[in-house]
mmCIF file of C-alpha atoms and ligand atoms in Angstrom:
data_model
loop_
_atom_site.group_PDB
_atom_site.id
_atom_site.type_symbol
_atom_site.label_atom_id
_atom_site.label_comp_id
_atom_site.label_asym_id
_atom_site.label_seq_id
_atom_site.Cartn_x
_atom_site.Cartn_y
_atom_site.Cartn_z
ATOM 1 C CA MET A 13 -20.655 3.844 6.699
ATOM 2 C CA GLN A 14 -18.444 0.756 6.279
ATOM 3 C CA LEU A 15 -16.894 2.269 3.214
ATOM 4 C CA GLU A 16 -16.318 5.605 4.988
ATOM 5 C CA ASN A 17 -14.597 3.783 7.812
ATOM 6 C CA ALA A 18 -12.381 1.935 5.333
ATOM 7 C CA MET A 19 -11.394 5.168 3.662
ATOM 8 C CA GLU A 20 -10.595 6.702 6.949
ATOM 9 C CA SER A 21 -8.460 3.787 8.003
ATOM 10 C CA LEU A 22 -6.623 4.041 4.671
ATOM 11 C CA ILE A 23 -5.815 7.667 5.280
ATOM 12 C CA LYS A 24 -4.760 7.070 8.801
ATOM 13 C CA VAL A 25 -2.463 4.128 7.961
ATOM 14 C CA PHE A 26 -0.869 6.162 5.223
ATOM 15 C CA HIS A 27 -0.157 9.197 7.536
ATOM 16 C CA THR A 28 1.022 6.929 10.392
ATOM 17 C CA TYR A 29 3.896 5.765 8.211
ATOM 18 C CA SER A 30 4.423 8.815 5.944
ATOM 19 C CA SER A 31 4.982 11.192 8.892
ATOM 20 C CA LYS A 32 7.963 9.170 10.273
ATOM 21 C CA GLU A 33 10.687 10.971 8.263
ATOM 22 C CA GLY A 34 11.241 13.635 5.615
ATOM 23 C CA ASP A 35 8.134 14.814 3.883
ATOM 24 C CA LYS A 36 5.131 14.171 6.199
ATOM 25 C CA TYR A 37 2.782 13.552 3.243
ATOM 26 C CA LYS A 38 4.964 11.096 1.283
ATOM 27 C CA LEU A 39 6.346 7.697 1.912
ATOM 28 C CA SER A 40 10.132 7.303 1.502
ATOM 29 C CA LYS A 41 11.290 3.827 0.545
ATOM 30 C CA ALA A 42 12.049 3.056 4.247
ATOM 31 C CA GLU A 43 8.550 4.235 5.229
ATOM 32 C CA LEU A 44 6.916 2.205 2.403
ATOM 33 C CA LYS A 45 8.851 -0.782 3.584
ATOM 34 C CA SER A 46 7.685 -0.476 7.217
ATOM 35 C CA LEU A 47 4.101 0.094 6.013
ATOM 36 C CA LEU A 48 4.206 -3.080 3.910
ATOM 37 C CA GLN A 49 5.811 -4.984 6.806
ATOM 38 C CA GLY A 50 3.373 -3.610 9.356
ATOM 39 C CA GLU A 51 0.107 -3.677 7.335
ATOM 40 C CA LEU A 52 0.626 -6.136 4.503
ATOM 41 C CA ASN A 53 3.012 -8.687 6.004
ATOM 42 C CA ASP A 54 1.160 -11.713 4.515
ATOM 43 C CA PHE A 55 1.394 -10.193 1.064
ATOM 44 C CA LEU A 56 5.061 -9.395 1.615
ATOM 45 C CA THR A 57 6.033 -12.953 2.861
ATOM 46 C CA ALA A 58 3.958 -14.569 0.121
ATOM 47 C CA SER A 59 6.233 -12.868 -2.371
ATOM 48 C CA LYS A 60 9.655 -14.612 -2.295
ATOM 49 C CA ASP A 61 11.221 -11.861 -4.161
ATOM 50 C CA PRO A 62 13.786 -9.968 -1.973
ATOM 51 C CA MET A 63 13.526 -6.985 -4.355
ATOM 52 C CA VAL A 64 9.758 -6.725 -3.917
ATOM 53 C CA VAL A 65 9.819 -3.440 -1.972
ATOM 54 C CA GLU A 66 12.021 -1.879 -4.632
ATOM 55 C CA LYS A 67 9.750 -3.163 -7.373
ATOM 56 C CA ILE A 68 6.653 -1.908 -5.674
ATOM 57 C CA MET A 69 8.349 1.410 -5.094
ATOM 58 C CA SER A 70 9.301 1.975 -8.725
ATOM 59 C CA ASP A 71 5.856 0.753 -9.862
ATOM 60 C CA LEU A 72 4.107 3.097 -7.627
ATOM 61 C CA ASP A 73 6.272 6.136 -7.997
ATOM 62 C CA GLU A 74 4.644 7.521 -11.123
ATOM 63 C CA ASN A 75 6.110 11.014 -10.985
ATOM 64 C CA GLN A 76 9.501 9.496 -10.099
ATOM 65 C CA ASP A 77 10.322 11.777 -7.165
ATOM 66 C CA GLY A 78 11.657 8.823 -5.123
ATOM 67 C CA GLU A 79 8.623 8.915 -2.740
ATOM 68 C CA VAL A 80 5.115 7.537 -2.775
ATOM 69 C CA ASP A 81 2.351 10.179 -2.169
ATOM 70 C CA PHE A 82 -1.174 9.274 -1.176
ATOM 71 C CA GLN A 83 -2.448 9.270 -4.706
ATOM 72 C CA GLU A 84 0.236 6.822 -5.722
ATOM 73 C CA PHE A 85 -0.441 4.661 -2.697
ATOM 74 C CA VAL A 86 -4.088 4.340 -3.420
ATOM 75 C CA VAL A 87 -3.092 2.623 -6.722
ATOM 76 C CA LEU A 88 -1.419 -0.149 -4.797
ATOM 77 C CA VAL A 89 -4.393 -0.528 -2.441
ATOM 78 C CA ALA A 90 -6.820 -0.684 -5.345
ATOM 79 C CA ALA A 91 -4.718 -3.255 -7.156
ATOM 80 C CA LEU A 92 -4.439 -5.379 -4.050
ATOM 81 C CA THR A 93 -8.127 -5.061 -3.410
ATOM 82 C CA VAL A 94 -8.933 -6.212 -6.940
ATOM 83 C CA ALA A 95 -6.632 -9.246 -6.456
ATOM 84 C CA CYS A 96 -8.283 -10.044 -3.106
ATOM 85 C CA ASN A 97 -11.735 -9.759 -4.634
ATOM 86 C CA GLU A 98 -10.884 -12.214 -7.451
ATOM 87 C CA PHE A 99 -9.655 -14.590 -4.837
ATOM 88 C CA PHE A 100 -12.819 -14.104 -2.757
ATOM 89 C CA VAL A 101 -15.078 -14.615 -5.806
ATOM 90 C CA GLU A 102 -13.150 -17.736 -6.855
ATOM 91 C CA SER A 103 -13.374 -19.300 -3.369
ATOM 92 C CA MET A 104 -17.116 -18.494 -3.260
ATOM 93 C CA LYS A 105 -17.556 -20.566 -6.442
ATOM 94 C CA ASN A 106 -16.077 -23.665 -4.893
HETATM 95 CA CA1 CA B 2 7.745 10.710 4.911
HETATM 96 CA CA1 CA B 3 6.092 9.954 -6.246
#
């Protein structure tokens, strides 16, 4: 059930931001930026790179249509989850 809830939250978060402008099922760069600021602000402020949103955008936009669809978004979430897990495992060792 916990995992189901997590998946549901992921879908809800995506659609909350993706439906703001243009294609309801895709994140424009502005929508991606507000998602990152709203949901992943610690991650965003940890990165001192002012171009971080642009970089994430071009990394994620695999089919290069200038928008991030859910499938492309999940790749980011998976990568961040792996990074968080490594951090978690490391801190458990100490
Ligand atoms: Ca959109
Ligand atoms: Ca795309």
